[in-house]
mmCIF file of C-alpha atoms in Angstrom:
data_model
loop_
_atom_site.group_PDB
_atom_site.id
_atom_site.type_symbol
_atom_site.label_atom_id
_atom_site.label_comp_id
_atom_site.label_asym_id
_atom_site.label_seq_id
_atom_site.Cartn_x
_atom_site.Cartn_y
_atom_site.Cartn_z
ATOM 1 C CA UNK G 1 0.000 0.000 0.000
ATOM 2 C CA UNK G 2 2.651 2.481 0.791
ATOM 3 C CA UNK G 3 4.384 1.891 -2.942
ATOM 4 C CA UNK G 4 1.279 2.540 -4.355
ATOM 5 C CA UNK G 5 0.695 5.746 -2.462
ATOM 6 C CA UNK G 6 4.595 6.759 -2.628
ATOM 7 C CA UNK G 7 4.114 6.033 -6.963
ATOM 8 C CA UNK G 8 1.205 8.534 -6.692
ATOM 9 C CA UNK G 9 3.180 11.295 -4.663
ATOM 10 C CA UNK G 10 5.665 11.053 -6.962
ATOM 11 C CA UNK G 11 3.904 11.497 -9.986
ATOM 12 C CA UNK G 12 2.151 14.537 -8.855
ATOM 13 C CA UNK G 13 5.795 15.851 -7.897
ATOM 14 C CA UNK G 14 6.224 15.443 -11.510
ATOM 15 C CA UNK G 15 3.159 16.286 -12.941
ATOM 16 C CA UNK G 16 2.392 19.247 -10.996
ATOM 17 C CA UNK G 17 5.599 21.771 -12.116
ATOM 18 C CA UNK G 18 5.347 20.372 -15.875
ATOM 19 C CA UNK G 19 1.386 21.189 -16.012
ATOM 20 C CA UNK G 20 2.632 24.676 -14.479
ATOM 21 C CA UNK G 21 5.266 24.942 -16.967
ATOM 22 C CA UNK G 22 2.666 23.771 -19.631
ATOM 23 C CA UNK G 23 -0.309 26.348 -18.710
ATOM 24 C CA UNK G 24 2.084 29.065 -18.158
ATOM 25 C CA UNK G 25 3.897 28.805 -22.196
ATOM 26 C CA UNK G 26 0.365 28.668 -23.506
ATOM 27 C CA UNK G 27 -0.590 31.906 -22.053
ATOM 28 C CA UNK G 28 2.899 33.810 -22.880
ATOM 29 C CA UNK G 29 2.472 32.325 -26.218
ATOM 30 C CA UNK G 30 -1.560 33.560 -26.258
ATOM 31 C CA UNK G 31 0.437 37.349 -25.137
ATOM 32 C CA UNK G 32 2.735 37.294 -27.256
ATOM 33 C CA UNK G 33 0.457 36.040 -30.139
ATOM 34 C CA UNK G 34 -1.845 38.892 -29.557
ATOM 35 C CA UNK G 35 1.080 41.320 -29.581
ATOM 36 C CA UNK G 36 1.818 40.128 -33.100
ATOM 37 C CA UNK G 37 -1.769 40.964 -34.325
ATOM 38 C CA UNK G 38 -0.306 43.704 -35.850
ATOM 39 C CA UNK G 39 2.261 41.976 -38.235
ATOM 40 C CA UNK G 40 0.411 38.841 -38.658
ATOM 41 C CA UNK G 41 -0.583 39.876 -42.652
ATOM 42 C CA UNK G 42 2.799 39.175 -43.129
ATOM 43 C CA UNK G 43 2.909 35.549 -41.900
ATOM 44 C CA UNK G 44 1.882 32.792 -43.675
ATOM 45 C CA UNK G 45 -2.141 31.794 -43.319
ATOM 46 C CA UNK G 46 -1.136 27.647 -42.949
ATOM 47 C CA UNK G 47 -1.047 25.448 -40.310
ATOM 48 C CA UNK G 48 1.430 23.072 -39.388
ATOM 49 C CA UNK G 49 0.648 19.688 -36.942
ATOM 50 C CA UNK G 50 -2.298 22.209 -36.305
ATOM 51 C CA UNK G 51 -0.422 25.257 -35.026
ATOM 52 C CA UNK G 52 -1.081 28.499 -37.103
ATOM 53 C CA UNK G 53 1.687 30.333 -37.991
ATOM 54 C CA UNK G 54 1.529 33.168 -36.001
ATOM 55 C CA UNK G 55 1.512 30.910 -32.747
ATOM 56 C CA UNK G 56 4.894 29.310 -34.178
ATOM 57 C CA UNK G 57 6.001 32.803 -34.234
ATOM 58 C CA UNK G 58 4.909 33.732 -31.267
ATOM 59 C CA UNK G 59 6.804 30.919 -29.853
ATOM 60 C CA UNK G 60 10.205 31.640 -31.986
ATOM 61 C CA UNK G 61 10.100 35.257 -30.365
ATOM 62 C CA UNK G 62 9.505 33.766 -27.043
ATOM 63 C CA UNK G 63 12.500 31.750 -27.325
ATOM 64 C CA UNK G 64 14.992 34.794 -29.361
ATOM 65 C CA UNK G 65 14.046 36.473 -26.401
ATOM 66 C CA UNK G 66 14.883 33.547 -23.726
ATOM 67 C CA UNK G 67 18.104 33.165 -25.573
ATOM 68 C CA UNK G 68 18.725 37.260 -24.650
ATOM 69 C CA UNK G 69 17.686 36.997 -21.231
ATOM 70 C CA UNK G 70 20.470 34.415 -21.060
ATOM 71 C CA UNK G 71 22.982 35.918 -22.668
ATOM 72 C CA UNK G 72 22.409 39.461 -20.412
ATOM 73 C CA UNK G 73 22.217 36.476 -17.370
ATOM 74 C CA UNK G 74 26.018 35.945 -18.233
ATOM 75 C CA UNK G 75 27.212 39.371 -18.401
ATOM 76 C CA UNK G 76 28.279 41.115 -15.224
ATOM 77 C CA UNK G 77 25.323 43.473 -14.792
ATOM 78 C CA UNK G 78 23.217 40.546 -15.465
ATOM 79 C CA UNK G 79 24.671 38.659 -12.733
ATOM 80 C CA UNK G 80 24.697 41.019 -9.943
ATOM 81 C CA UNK G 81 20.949 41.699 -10.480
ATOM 82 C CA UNK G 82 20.516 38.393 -10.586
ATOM 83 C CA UNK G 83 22.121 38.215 -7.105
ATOM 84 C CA UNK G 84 20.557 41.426 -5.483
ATOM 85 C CA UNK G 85 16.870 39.626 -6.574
ATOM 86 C CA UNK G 86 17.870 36.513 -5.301
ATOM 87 C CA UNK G 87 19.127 37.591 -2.095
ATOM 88 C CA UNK G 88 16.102 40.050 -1.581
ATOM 89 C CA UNK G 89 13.347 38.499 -3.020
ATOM 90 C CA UNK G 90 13.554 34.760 -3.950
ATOM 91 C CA UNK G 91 15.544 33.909 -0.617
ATOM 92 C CA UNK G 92 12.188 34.201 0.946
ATOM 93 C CA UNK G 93 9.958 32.222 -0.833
ATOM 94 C CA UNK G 94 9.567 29.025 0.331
ATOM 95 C CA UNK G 95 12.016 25.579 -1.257
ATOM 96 C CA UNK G 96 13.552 28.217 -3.880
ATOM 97 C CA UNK G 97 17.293 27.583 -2.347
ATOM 98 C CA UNK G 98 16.682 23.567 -2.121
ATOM 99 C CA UNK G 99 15.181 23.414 -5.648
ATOM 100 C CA UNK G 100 18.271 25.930 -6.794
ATOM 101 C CA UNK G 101 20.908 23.424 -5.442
ATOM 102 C CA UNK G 102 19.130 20.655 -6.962
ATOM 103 C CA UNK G 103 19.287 21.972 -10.225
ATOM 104 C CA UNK G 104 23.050 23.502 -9.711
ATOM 105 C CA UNK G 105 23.896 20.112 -8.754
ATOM 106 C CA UNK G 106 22.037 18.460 -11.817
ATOM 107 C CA UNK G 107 23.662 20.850 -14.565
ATOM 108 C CA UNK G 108 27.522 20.542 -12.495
ATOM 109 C CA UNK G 109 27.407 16.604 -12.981
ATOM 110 C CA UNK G 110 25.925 16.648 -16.480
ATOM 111 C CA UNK G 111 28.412 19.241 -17.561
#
């Protein structure tokens, strides 16, 4: 009985942040689609696997931007505001620092 319950505790663990992750990129995309309202004459009227083209561009502009966010993360300004937030702000919200050295520990071994 306790397997069974463990299995299910553990699959919420894991189902829980990727629905999160899920629900949260369809609504930038939905933003960022709606932002692009304005160009959208110039993007192609097709769909591909069912995803109209201004929702792949949506998501291409979501990720050019990720992609800047990380390089500026990198830089020196970028990390010493990354610092200053962390040690004001995300320092007191509840698990960040234990799912931070998780991760830190994750990406050191893979690397």
């Amino acid at each position: 009985m306790f397997k069974i319950r463990d299995l299910l505790a553990e699959g919420l663990l894991l189902a829980l942040p990727l629905g999160a992750a899920a629900y949260l990129l369809h609504k930038v995309i939905g933003l960022i689609s709606k932002l692009l309202i304005p160009v959208a004459h110039l993007l192609p009227n097709a769909r591909w696997f069912g995803i109209a083209g201004i929702e792949i561009a949506a998501f291409l502009l979501l990720l050019f931007a990720l992609l800047l966010l990380g390089a500026f993360a990198r830089s020196k300004l970028g990390r010493k505001i990354n610092q200053v937030i962390e040690e004001v702000i995300l320092s007191k919200v509840p698990f960040y620092l234990i799912i931070k050295n998780i991760i830190t520990d994750v990406t050191n071994t893979e690397s």
